[in-house]
Every structure is written in structure tokens, then in C-alpha cells.
Amino acid sequence: MPRSVCITAVDGQTGYLIAELLLTNSDFSSKIDSVVGLSLKPHDAKCKELAKLGAKIIAHHPGKEREMASALKGTGADAICIVPPAHKDKFDITSELIAATKRAEIPNVCFLSSAGCDYADPNKQPRLHEFLELEELVLASKGDPTTATGHSPVVIRAGFYAENLLLYAPQAQTEGLLPLPVGKDHKFAPIALGDVAQVAGFVLVGQGQHGFDDKHRGQLIVLTGPMLTTGDELATAASSALGTDMKFEDISPREAKRVLKKQSESDDSEQQYLLEYYSLVKEGKTNYISTIAFNAITGTSPMEPPDFFKTYAEEFHPQEKHHPSKKRKVDGH
């Protein structure tokens, strides 16, 4: 039977794209009965757009677990995609959501986590490490016989979003530079946000005897892009795609922080998350790719960096210096 899905943080780019995909792509929309979007900002433009597409938007008021559980139960959802919000209180809000989901006894839970959280030092990379703690809360329900929640869990660890590179469009446009604090020796594999949304979509609509499709149920899915790159190799991919000369500049964490303050609309906690991920790259803890799960779930391959730069060519292509790019938000899942 068609699935009813609740997606949290739909005012953020990740939650929004997952919901939009379920509502507009016939491969997914034909398999769902309804989409409910939970939002801390229910009047946000993204929420209004999703409402036009057929989603029901519910205001998310943190601080009262019992009321949150009642609201979730009232949605009639049999599957939930928990996307931690871009918020300074992300950990507390998400912890409460996980507890409320358990109380509401929603049987199928897809949790969007972060690749690298298992390598994060809780002292040096606390924002990244929080995802590991949240995963533990989600998976703890698996062994709890008092609730249906946890019977069919999936955890998706999404890698560095390629779209975060758009934060550096002003430097790309005016100086032909990609300024990142990742060092010169180690590599990472950016993944397009749309690819993450695709995997989440397939998981959420998949059906098996015990909830989610048996191919997905219980899986810890790590997603990265298909190409490991140093900063220089990333700039080379951009140069090839854009037909212009792009260079990588290894900047200090302090300068990186200043750049994010100036060019990102996200709050300090999300900027910190991004800086922590860069530090993980610099420590050599992201020298891997993980695409087998993506291939198995979607039947396709994730987007290559040159294709990403072609998609956003207008954003990166050199422009006159008096045409600055607008501020952008970091979406730390």
C-alpha cells in the first residue's frame, strides 16, 4: 500500500529536496499517499512551495516531547525521515525528535547523518561527533520491545555536499580561486545534494515484509561522491568544466572562518560544522569513496565533480568584480 511519509527540517535545503523529489518525480510520487513536512519555520518560502506541491506543513515547536509525539502520531505517517535542522540547538532538537518518534511508534525511520562522524574527535570536532551520538539514539530503539520504532531503521551518512563549494563563488568569479582550508596532500569526495536526496527517496518509498525494503532495512549507508580530489584536483575539474583557469588556494582555518562569516547566511554552529569537516580532510580522514550503496540503491552513479561545476557554471564563471554573489546557507544535514 502507498506510504505516508513525514520529513523534518523541510525549510532546509536537504529536507526540502527530499520532499520535493517525493512529490514531483513519478518514480516516487506513485508510491506514496502523503507527504508531511515538519518545519521550525513553517512560513518559509520552501515550505510554501512544498505546500503548493501537495505537502502538509506542520510547525515544529521544540521543547515539549509529548506534544511533538502527538503531532507526529497525528500525521498518520508510517515512515519518517529525520533530518537534523541547521540550528544552534541541533543536537537537543534532534534528540527530542528521535524520542518523540519512538513515543509516536512510527515504524520506519530513516536518519540523515554525516559521513566522517565516526572519525570525529569529540573535542576537536564536536559538531561532527554529535551525529554519531544521534545515530546511537536512533539505533537504540532497535532493541526496545516496547515500541514499534526501530523495527525498520536506516542511517544515511552523507558526505561533504558539493553545493557547499558555492559559498566560494565570489572568489571563483573575481579571482579564479577555490579557497579551502583542506591542506595540499589529502583528498575528499564531494557529493551532490541531489544524489543524497535520491537515495533517501528510494529508502522512504521502498517496501518489504517488515517495513522498508529488505535491501535497505537495517543498513548504514555511507555516501560520497565518485571522485577523490585534492584541492588542486578539484580546481582542475572546475577549470575543465568551466573552460577557464581555476586555482586552489589552501587557506588557514582562521581565514576560512572569516570567509564563511562574510559569505554564509548560516548560523555559527553550521559554519563550525563545515570548518570541522575541513579539518577532518586535513587530517587525512576522508581519503575514501563510498559509492557502492548508491549504485545498488539507485541503479546509477553519483555526479562527478566536472558535471557539478557544469551544472552551476553561471555561479562559478568569472564575472566583473562589481557583481558579487549573494550570501548562501550551509546545510549541515
mmCIF file of C-alpha atoms in Angstrom:
data_model
loop_
_atom_site.group_PDB
_atom_site.id
_atom_site.type_symbol
_atom_site.label_atom_id
_atom_site.label_comp_id
_atom_site.label_asym_id
_atom_site.label_seq_id
_atom_site.Cartn_x
_atom_site.Cartn_y
_atom_site.Cartn_z
ATOM 1 C CA MET A 1 0.000 0.000 0.000
ATOM 2 C CA PRO A 2 1.187 3.595 -0.616
ATOM 3 C CA ARG A 3 3.342 5.056 2.125
ATOM 4 C CA SER A 4 2.695 8.163 4.213
ATOM 5 C CA VAL A 5 5.969 9.993 4.870
ATOM 6 C CA CYS A 6 6.951 12.684 7.350
ATOM 7 C CA ILE A 7 10.126 14.663 6.621
ATOM 8 C CA THR A 8 11.677 17.017 9.168
ATOM 9 C CA ALA A 9 13.541 20.308 8.598
ATOM 10 C CA VAL A 10 11.881 20.923 5.237
ATOM 11 C CA ASP A 11 12.798 24.603 5.474
ATOM 12 C CA GLY A 12 16.423 23.485 4.948
ATOM 13 C CA GLN A 13 17.794 22.501 1.574
ATOM 14 C CA THR A 14 18.202 18.798 2.366
ATOM 15 C CA GLY A 15 14.726 18.218 3.771
ATOM 16 C CA TYR A 16 13.200 20.357 1.050
ATOM 17 C CA LEU A 17 14.875 18.443 -1.794
ATOM 18 C CA ILE A 18 13.827 15.060 -0.396
ATOM 19 C CA ALA A 19 10.219 16.212 -0.047
ATOM 20 C CA GLU A 20 10.195 17.841 -3.482
ATOM 21 C CA LEU A 21 11.547 14.650 -5.056
ATOM 22 C CA LEU A 22 8.805 12.511 -3.483
ATOM 23 C CA LEU A 23 6.129 14.940 -4.635
ATOM 24 C CA THR A 24 7.271 15.654 -8.199
ATOM 25 C CA ASN A 25 9.108 12.585 -9.501
ATOM 26 C CA SER A 26 6.696 9.888 -10.659
ATOM 27 C CA ASP A 27 9.153 7.141 -9.665
ATOM 28 C CA PHE A 28 8.440 8.170 -6.074
ATOM 29 C CA SER A 29 5.112 10.018 -6.056
ATOM 30 C CA SER A 30 3.309 6.932 -7.381
ATOM 31 C CA LYS A 31 4.399 5.041 -4.268
ATOM 32 C CA ILE A 32 3.315 7.498 -1.589
ATOM 33 C CA ASP A 33 -0.044 8.516 -0.211
ATOM 34 C CA SER A 34 1.007 11.728 1.509
ATOM 35 C CA VAL A 35 3.995 13.877 2.486
ATOM 36 C CA VAL A 36 4.051 15.848 5.719
ATOM 37 C CA GLY A 37 6.786 18.419 6.236
ATOM 38 C CA LEU A 38 7.873 19.373 9.749
ATOM 39 C CA SER A 39 9.460 22.817 9.972
ATOM 40 C CA LEU A 40 10.844 25.234 12.532
ATOM 41 C CA LYS A 41 9.947 27.948 10.011
ATOM 42 C CA PRO A 42 6.565 26.879 8.590
ATOM 43 C CA HIS A 43 6.125 30.156 6.710
ATOM 44 C CA ASP A 44 9.474 29.854 4.931
ATOM 45 C CA ALA A 45 9.413 30.089 1.127
ATOM 46 C CA LYS A 46 10.463 26.444 0.789
ATOM 47 C CA CYS A 47 7.543 25.339 2.952
ATOM 48 C CA LYS A 48 5.118 27.400 0.881
ATOM 49 C CA GLU A 49 6.471 25.817 -2.285
ATOM 50 C CA LEU A 50 6.087 22.309 -0.862
ATOM 51 C CA ALA A 51 2.528 23.129 0.217
ATOM 52 C CA LYS A 52 1.737 24.117 -3.381
ATOM 53 C CA LEU A 53 3.104 20.741 -4.486
ATOM 54 C CA GLY A 54 0.754 18.947 -2.107
ATOM 55 C CA ALA A 55 2.657 18.577 1.149
ATOM 56 C CA LYS A 56 1.069 19.285 4.509
ATOM 57 C CA ILE A 57 3.302 21.582 6.559
ATOM 58 C CA ILE A 58 3.324 21.306 10.343
ATOM 59 C CA ALA A 59 5.050 23.759 12.667
ATOM 60 C CA HIS A 60 7.803 22.233 14.778
ATOM 61 C CA HIS A 61 7.875 23.629 18.324
ATOM 62 C CA PRO A 62 10.834 22.126 20.224
ATOM 63 C CA GLY A 63 10.769 21.717 23.974
ATOM 64 C CA LYS A 64 7.702 19.540 24.522
ATOM 65 C CA GLU A 65 8.353 15.919 23.617
ATOM 66 C CA ARG A 66 4.848 14.705 24.435
ATOM 67 C CA GLU A 67 3.233 17.318 22.184
ATOM 68 C CA MET A 68 5.734 16.533 19.425
ATOM 69 C CA ALA A 69 4.914 12.832 19.690
ATOM 70 C CA SER A 70 1.197 13.609 19.490
ATOM 71 C CA ALA A 71 1.759 15.765 16.406
ATOM 72 C CA LEU A 72 3.791 13.035 14.717
ATOM 73 C CA LYS A 73 1.193 10.405 15.524
ATOM 74 C CA GLY A 74 -1.486 12.699 14.118
ATOM 75 C CA THR A 75 0.240 12.828 10.735
ATOM 76 C CA GLY A 76 -0.600 9.164 10.151
ATOM 77 C CA ALA A 77 2.925 8.670 8.816
ATOM 78 C CA ASP A 78 4.300 5.156 8.708
ATOM 79 C CA ALA A 79 7.766 6.410 7.760
ATOM 80 C CA ILE A 80 9.804 9.380 8.907
ATOM 81 C CA CYS A 81 12.958 10.943 7.534
ATOM 82 C CA ILE A 82 14.719 12.726 10.390
ATOM 83 C CA VAL A 83 16.918 15.492 9.019
ATOM 84 C CA PRO A 84 18.758 17.387 11.781
ATOM 85 C CA PRO A 85 17.966 21.101 11.360
ATOM 86 C CA ALA A 86 20.546 23.805 10.689
ATOM 87 C CA HIS A 87 20.230 25.291 14.155
ATOM 88 C CA LYS A 88 22.485 26.103 17.094
ATOM 89 C CA ASP A 89 20.471 23.633 19.196
ATOM 90 C CA LYS A 90 20.584 20.909 16.537
ATOM 91 C CA PHE A 91 21.558 18.141 18.939
ATOM 92 C CA ASP A 92 18.848 18.848 21.521
ATOM 93 C CA ILE A 93 16.142 19.384 18.894
ATOM 94 C CA THR A 94 17.045 16.189 17.045
ATOM 95 C CA SER A 95 17.341 14.156 20.247
ATOM 96 C CA GLU A 96 13.834 15.222 21.178
ATOM 97 C CA LEU A 97 12.585 14.354 17.672
ATOM 98 C CA ILE A 98 14.057 10.871 17.949
ATOM 99 C CA ALA A 99 12.414 10.359 21.346
ATOM 100 C CA ALA A 100 9.089 11.704 20.046
ATOM 101 C CA THR A 101 9.270 9.390 17.026
ATOM 102 C CA LYS A 102 9.735 6.460 19.382
ATOM 103 C CA ARG A 103 6.787 7.579 21.509
ATOM 104 C CA ALA A 104 4.637 8.005 18.374
ATOM 105 C CA GLU A 105 5.688 4.476 17.325
ATOM 106 C CA ILE A 106 6.454 5.341 13.720
ATOM 107 C CA PRO A 107 7.854 2.005 12.483
ATOM 108 C CA ASN A 108 10.130 3.074 9.617
ATOM 109 C CA VAL A 109 12.873 5.573 10.442
ATOM 110 C CA CYS A 110 15.439 6.995 8.030
ATOM 111 C CA PHE A 111 18.014 9.169 9.790
ATOM 112 C CA LEU A 112 20.226 11.529 7.819
ATOM 113 C CA SER A 113 23.663 11.612 9.426
ATOM 114 C CA SER A 114 27.114 12.758 8.344
ATOM 115 C CA ALA A 115 29.980 10.781 6.847
ATOM 116 C CA GLY A 116 33.078 11.280 8.949
ATOM 117 C CA CYS A 117 31.234 11.420 12.261
ATOM 118 C CA ASP A 118 32.882 8.148 13.246
ATOM 119 C CA TYR A 119 36.318 9.708 12.709
ATOM 120 C CA ALA A 120 35.492 12.950 14.505
ATOM 121 C CA ASP A 121 37.241 13.742 17.775
ATOM 122 C CA PRO A 122 34.606 14.913 20.303
ATOM 123 C CA ASN A 123 36.994 17.611 21.500
ATOM 124 C CA LYS A 124 38.278 18.839 18.138
ATOM 125 C CA GLN A 125 35.188 18.180 16.002
ATOM 126 C CA PRO A 126 32.223 18.249 18.411
ATOM 127 C CA ARG A 127 29.598 19.247 15.824
ATOM 128 C CA LEU A 128 30.558 16.333 13.602
ATOM 129 C CA HIS A 129 30.737 13.924 16.533
ATOM 130 C CA GLU A 130 27.175 14.869 17.529
ATOM 131 C CA PHE A 131 25.908 12.900 14.541
ATOM 132 C CA LEU A 132 27.435 9.721 15.939
ATOM 133 C CA GLU A 133 25.653 10.295 19.247
ATOM 134 C CA LEU A 134 22.364 10.905 17.410
ATOM 135 C CA GLU A 135 22.826 7.701 15.406
ATOM 136 C CA GLU A 136 23.172 5.812 18.671
ATOM 137 C CA LEU A 137 19.850 7.249 19.868
ATOM 138 C CA VAL A 138 18.122 6.178 16.642
ATOM 139 C CA LEU A 139 19.557 2.669 16.659
ATOM 140 C CA ALA A 140 18.907 2.117 20.375
ATOM 141 C CA SER A 141 15.201 1.671 19.571
ATOM 142 C CA LYS A 142 16.041 -1.471 17.614
ATOM 143 C CA GLY A 143 16.372 -3.471 20.809
ATOM 144 C CA ASP A 144 13.419 -1.928 22.628
ATOM 145 C CA PRO A 145 10.407 -4.286 22.621
ATOM 146 C CA THR A 146 8.093 -1.563 23.970
ATOM 147 C CA THR A 147 7.964 0.415 20.704
ATOM 148 C CA ALA A 148 7.476 -0.307 17.014
ATOM 149 C CA THR A 149 10.054 2.373 16.224
ATOM 150 C CA GLY A 150 13.430 0.943 15.357
ATOM 151 C CA HIS A 151 11.875 -2.150 13.789
ATOM 152 C CA SER A 152 12.901 -0.819 10.380
ATOM 153 C CA PRO A 153 15.764 1.715 10.647
ATOM 154 C CA VAL A 154 18.117 3.134 8.018
ATOM 155 C CA VAL A 155 21.002 5.519 8.660
ATOM 156 C CA ILE A 156 22.401 7.532 5.765
ATOM 157 C CA ARG A 157 25.793 9.118 6.341
ATOM 158 C CA ALA A 158 26.068 11.811 3.695
ATOM 159 C CA GLY A 159 29.496 13.165 2.813
ATOM 160 C CA PHE A 160 30.585 16.713 2.082
ATOM 161 C CA TYR A 161 27.895 18.408 -0.006
ATOM 162 C CA ALA A 162 29.369 19.703 -3.263
ATOM 163 C CA GLU A 163 26.905 22.591 -3.024
ATOM 164 C CA ASN A 164 28.971 23.954 -0.132
ATOM 165 C CA LEU A 165 31.507 24.962 -2.779
ATOM 166 C CA LEU A 166 29.006 27.587 -3.928
ATOM 167 C CA LEU A 167 29.953 29.521 -0.801
ATOM 168 C CA TYR A 168 33.204 30.365 -2.594
ATOM 169 C CA ALA A 169 31.600 31.556 -5.827
ATOM 170 C CA PRO A 170 32.700 35.189 -5.181
ATOM 171 C CA GLN A 171 36.365 34.157 -5.182
ATOM 172 C CA ALA A 172 35.830 31.902 -8.200
ATOM 173 C CA GLN A 173 34.129 34.691 -10.121
ATOM 174 C CA THR A 174 36.521 37.519 -9.323
ATOM 175 C CA GLU A 175 39.857 35.806 -8.665
ATOM 176 C CA GLY A 176 39.578 32.373 -10.240
ATOM 177 C CA LEU A 177 40.160 30.774 -6.843
ATOM 178 C CA LEU A 178 38.706 27.994 -4.695
ATOM 179 C CA PRO A 179 39.911 28.923 -1.180
ATOM 180 C CA LEU A 180 39.566 25.919 1.152
ATOM 181 C CA PRO A 181 41.389 25.049 4.412
ATOM 182 C CA VAL A 182 41.988 21.399 3.496
ATOM 183 C CA GLY A 183 45.752 21.287 3.036
ATOM 184 C CA LYS A 184 47.537 20.138 -0.110
ATOM 185 C CA ASP A 185 48.080 16.430 0.486
ATOM 186 C CA HIS A 186 44.794 14.789 1.430
ATOM 187 C CA LYS A 187 41.596 14.164 -0.500
ATOM 188 C CA PHE A 188 37.832 14.161 -0.160
ATOM 189 C CA ALA A 189 34.929 13.210 -2.426
ATOM 190 C CA PRO A 190 32.155 15.837 -2.597
ATOM 191 C CA ILE A 191 28.657 14.503 -3.284
ATOM 192 C CA ALA A 192 25.815 16.396 -4.919
ATOM 193 C CA LEU A 193 22.901 17.052 -2.597
ATOM 194 C CA GLY A 194 20.501 15.770 -5.233
ATOM 195 C CA ASP A 195 22.225 12.380 -5.105
ATOM 196 C CA VAL A 196 21.697 12.180 -1.347
ATOM 197 C CA ALA A 197 18.018 13.085 -1.834
ATOM 198 C CA GLN A 198 17.681 10.289 -4.391
ATOM 199 C CA VAL A 199 18.952 7.637 -2.000
ATOM 200 C CA ALA A 200 16.684 8.914 0.776
ATOM 201 C CA GLY A 201 13.761 8.840 -1.662
ATOM 202 C CA PHE A 202 14.351 5.223 -2.643
ATOM 203 C CA VAL A 203 14.643 4.220 1.008
ATOM 204 C CA LEU A 204 11.459 6.031 2.035
ATOM 205 C CA VAL A 205 9.242 4.530 -0.684
ATOM 206 C CA GLY A 206 10.766 1.041 -0.561
ATOM 207 C CA GLN A 207 8.525 -1.648 0.918
ATOM 208 C CA GLY A 208 9.286 -5.061 2.310
ATOM 209 C CA GLN A 209 7.708 -7.641 4.578
ATOM 210 C CA HIS A 210 8.956 -5.873 7.707
ATOM 211 C CA GLY A 211 8.700 -2.214 6.655
ATOM 212 C CA PHE A 212 11.344 -0.662 4.436
ATOM 213 C CA ASP A 213 12.591 -2.747 1.526
ATOM 214 C CA ASP A 214 14.663 -5.645 2.887
ATOM 215 C CA LYS A 215 17.570 -4.406 0.721
ATOM 216 C CA HIS A 216 17.624 -1.180 2.743
ATOM 217 C CA ARG A 217 16.233 -2.053 6.173
ATOM 218 C CA GLY A 218 18.914 -2.011 8.861
ATOM 219 C CA GLN A 219 21.540 -0.550 6.537
ATOM 220 C CA LEU A 220 24.178 2.003 7.496
ATOM 221 C CA ILE A 221 24.653 3.742 4.156
ATOM 222 C CA VAL A 222 27.751 5.881 3.595
ATOM 223 C CA LEU A 223 27.536 8.240 0.628
ATOM 224 C CA THR A 224 30.351 10.184 -1.002
ATOM 225 C CA GLY A 225 30.937 11.421 -4.492
ATOM 226 C CA PRO A 226 32.692 9.137 -7.015
ATOM 227 C CA MET A 227 35.917 11.136 -7.319
ATOM 228 C CA LEU A 228 38.594 11.614 -4.662
ATOM 229 C CA THR A 229 40.209 15.011 -5.120
ATOM 230 C CA THR A 230 42.818 17.202 -3.526
ATOM 231 C CA GLY A 231 42.133 20.916 -3.634
ATOM 232 C CA ASP A 232 44.298 21.199 -6.747
ATOM 233 C CA GLU A 233 42.442 18.330 -8.457
ATOM 234 C CA LEU A 234 39.111 19.934 -7.603
ATOM 235 C CA ALA A 235 40.282 23.188 -9.204
ATOM 236 C CA THR A 236 41.433 21.234 -12.269
ATOM 237 C CA ALA A 237 37.961 19.664 -12.556
ATOM 238 C CA ALA A 238 36.408 23.130 -12.298
ATOM 239 C CA SER A 239 38.783 24.520 -14.944
ATOM 240 C CA SER A 240 37.931 21.711 -17.347
ATOM 241 C CA ALA A 241 34.189 22.104 -16.837
ATOM 242 C CA LEU A 242 34.130 25.890 -16.993
ATOM 243 C CA GLY A 243 36.694 26.379 -19.744
ATOM 244 C CA THR A 244 38.619 28.821 -17.614
ATOM 245 C CA ASP A 245 41.641 28.727 -15.313
ATOM 246 C CA MET A 246 40.679 27.953 -11.719
ATOM 247 C CA LYS A 247 43.229 27.573 -8.935
ATOM 248 C CA PHE A 248 43.042 26.086 -5.458
ATOM 249 C CA GLU A 249 44.260 28.151 -2.512
ATOM 250 C CA ASP A 250 44.993 26.436 0.784
ATOM 251 C CA ILE A 251 43.875 28.965 3.373
ATOM 252 C CA SER A 252 44.159 28.895 7.153
ATOM 253 C CA PRO A 253 41.234 27.849 9.358
ATOM 254 C CA ARG A 254 41.138 31.420 10.670
ATOM 255 C CA GLU A 255 40.766 32.871 7.181
ATOM 256 C CA ALA A 256 38.223 30.185 6.309
ATOM 257 C CA LYS A 257 36.163 31.250 9.303
ATOM 258 C CA ARG A 258 36.271 34.884 8.158
ATOM 259 C CA VAL A 259 35.175 33.893 4.651
ATOM 260 C CA LEU A 260 32.212 31.921 5.985
ATOM 261 C CA LYS A 261 31.209 34.785 8.288
ATOM 262 C CA LYS A 262 31.164 37.113 5.308
ATOM 263 C CA GLN A 263 29.630 34.869 2.664
ATOM 264 C CA SER A 264 27.343 32.447 4.528
ATOM 265 C CA GLU A 265 23.911 33.165 5.984
ATOM 266 C CA SER A 266 24.058 30.088 8.211
ATOM 267 C CA ASP A 267 24.458 30.363 11.959
ATOM 268 C CA ASP A 268 27.750 29.859 13.756
ATOM 269 C CA SER A 269 27.071 26.192 14.559
ATOM 270 C CA GLU A 270 26.654 25.243 10.896
ATOM 271 C CA GLN A 271 29.739 27.187 9.926
ATOM 272 C CA GLN A 272 31.610 25.355 12.685
ATOM 273 C CA TYR A 273 30.395 22.023 11.280
ATOM 274 C CA LEU A 274 31.849 22.900 7.886
ATOM 275 C CA LEU A 275 35.170 24.020 9.387
ATOM 276 C CA GLU A 276 35.331 20.755 11.339
ATOM 277 C CA TYR A 277 34.801 18.744 8.178
ATOM 278 C CA TYR A 278 37.645 20.639 6.508
ATOM 279 C CA SER A 279 39.863 19.782 9.478
ATOM 280 C CA LEU A 280 38.945 16.118 9.006
ATOM 281 C CA VAL A 281 40.127 16.358 5.389
ATOM 282 C CA LYS A 282 43.376 17.973 6.504
ATOM 283 C CA GLU A 283 43.931 15.133 8.987
ATOM 284 C CA GLY A 284 43.653 12.575 6.181
ATOM 285 C CA LYS A 285 40.432 11.033 7.491
ATOM 286 C CA THR A 286 38.379 11.464 4.300
ATOM 287 C CA ASN A 287 40.688 9.648 1.874
ATOM 288 C CA TYR A 288 37.990 7.254 0.687
ATOM 289 C CA ILE A 289 34.989 6.972 -1.589
ATOM 290 C CA SER A 290 31.789 5.096 -0.858
ATOM 291 C CA THR A 291 29.539 4.704 -3.889
ATOM 292 C CA ILE A 292 28.595 1.001 -3.906
ATOM 293 C CA ALA A 293 25.446 1.614 -1.875
ATOM 294 C CA PHE A 294 24.432 4.483 -4.171
ATOM 295 C CA ASN A 295 24.880 2.282 -7.238
ATOM 296 C CA ALA A 296 22.933 -0.595 -5.664
ATOM 297 C CA ILE A 297 20.037 1.558 -4.468
ATOM 298 C CA THR A 298 19.572 3.876 -7.470
ATOM 299 C CA GLY A 299 20.996 1.795 -10.322
ATOM 300 C CA THR A 300 23.062 4.808 -11.417
ATOM 301 C CA SER A 301 26.287 6.575 -10.454
ATOM 302 C CA PRO A 302 26.611 9.777 -8.423
ATOM 303 C CA MET A 303 27.513 13.052 -10.101
ATOM 304 C CA GLU A 304 31.160 13.648 -10.976
ATOM 305 C CA PRO A 305 32.771 16.973 -9.958
ATOM 306 C CA PRO A 306 33.099 18.253 -13.560
ATOM 307 C CA ASP A 307 29.369 17.734 -14.054
ATOM 308 C CA PHE A 308 28.680 19.588 -10.806
ATOM 309 C CA PHE A 309 30.670 22.593 -11.995
ATOM 310 C CA LYS A 310 28.900 22.478 -15.371
ATOM 311 C CA THR A 311 25.536 22.462 -13.595
ATOM 312 C CA TYR A 312 26.493 25.587 -11.644
ATOM 313 C CA ALA A 313 28.648 27.177 -14.351
ATOM 314 C CA GLU A 314 26.908 30.527 -14.062
ATOM 315 C CA GLU A 315 27.711 30.675 -10.352
ATOM 316 C CA PHE A 316 31.425 29.956 -10.768
ATOM 317 C CA HIS A 317 32.275 31.525 -14.114
ATOM 318 C CA PRO A 318 34.433 34.686 -13.945
ATOM 319 C CA GLN A 319 32.424 37.886 -13.714
ATOM 320 C CA GLU A 320 33.128 41.545 -13.223
ATOM 321 C CA LYS A 321 34.057 42.361 -9.648
ATOM 322 C CA HIS A 322 31.088 44.682 -9.196
ATOM 323 C CA HIS A 323 28.667 41.729 -9.423
ATOM 324 C CA PRO A 324 29.135 39.915 -6.077
ATOM 325 C CA SER A 325 27.337 36.657 -5.344
ATOM 326 C CA LYS A 326 24.678 36.584 -2.688
ATOM 327 C CA LYS A 327 25.207 35.010 0.699
ATOM 328 C CA ARG A 328 24.433 31.298 0.933
ATOM 329 C CA LYS A 329 23.446 28.883 3.648
ATOM 330 C CA VAL A 330 25.419 25.897 4.802
ATOM 331 C CA ASP A 331 23.147 22.892 5.203
ATOM 332 C CA GLY A 332 24.787 20.537 7.685
ATOM 333 C CA HIS A 333 22.132 17.832 7.091
#
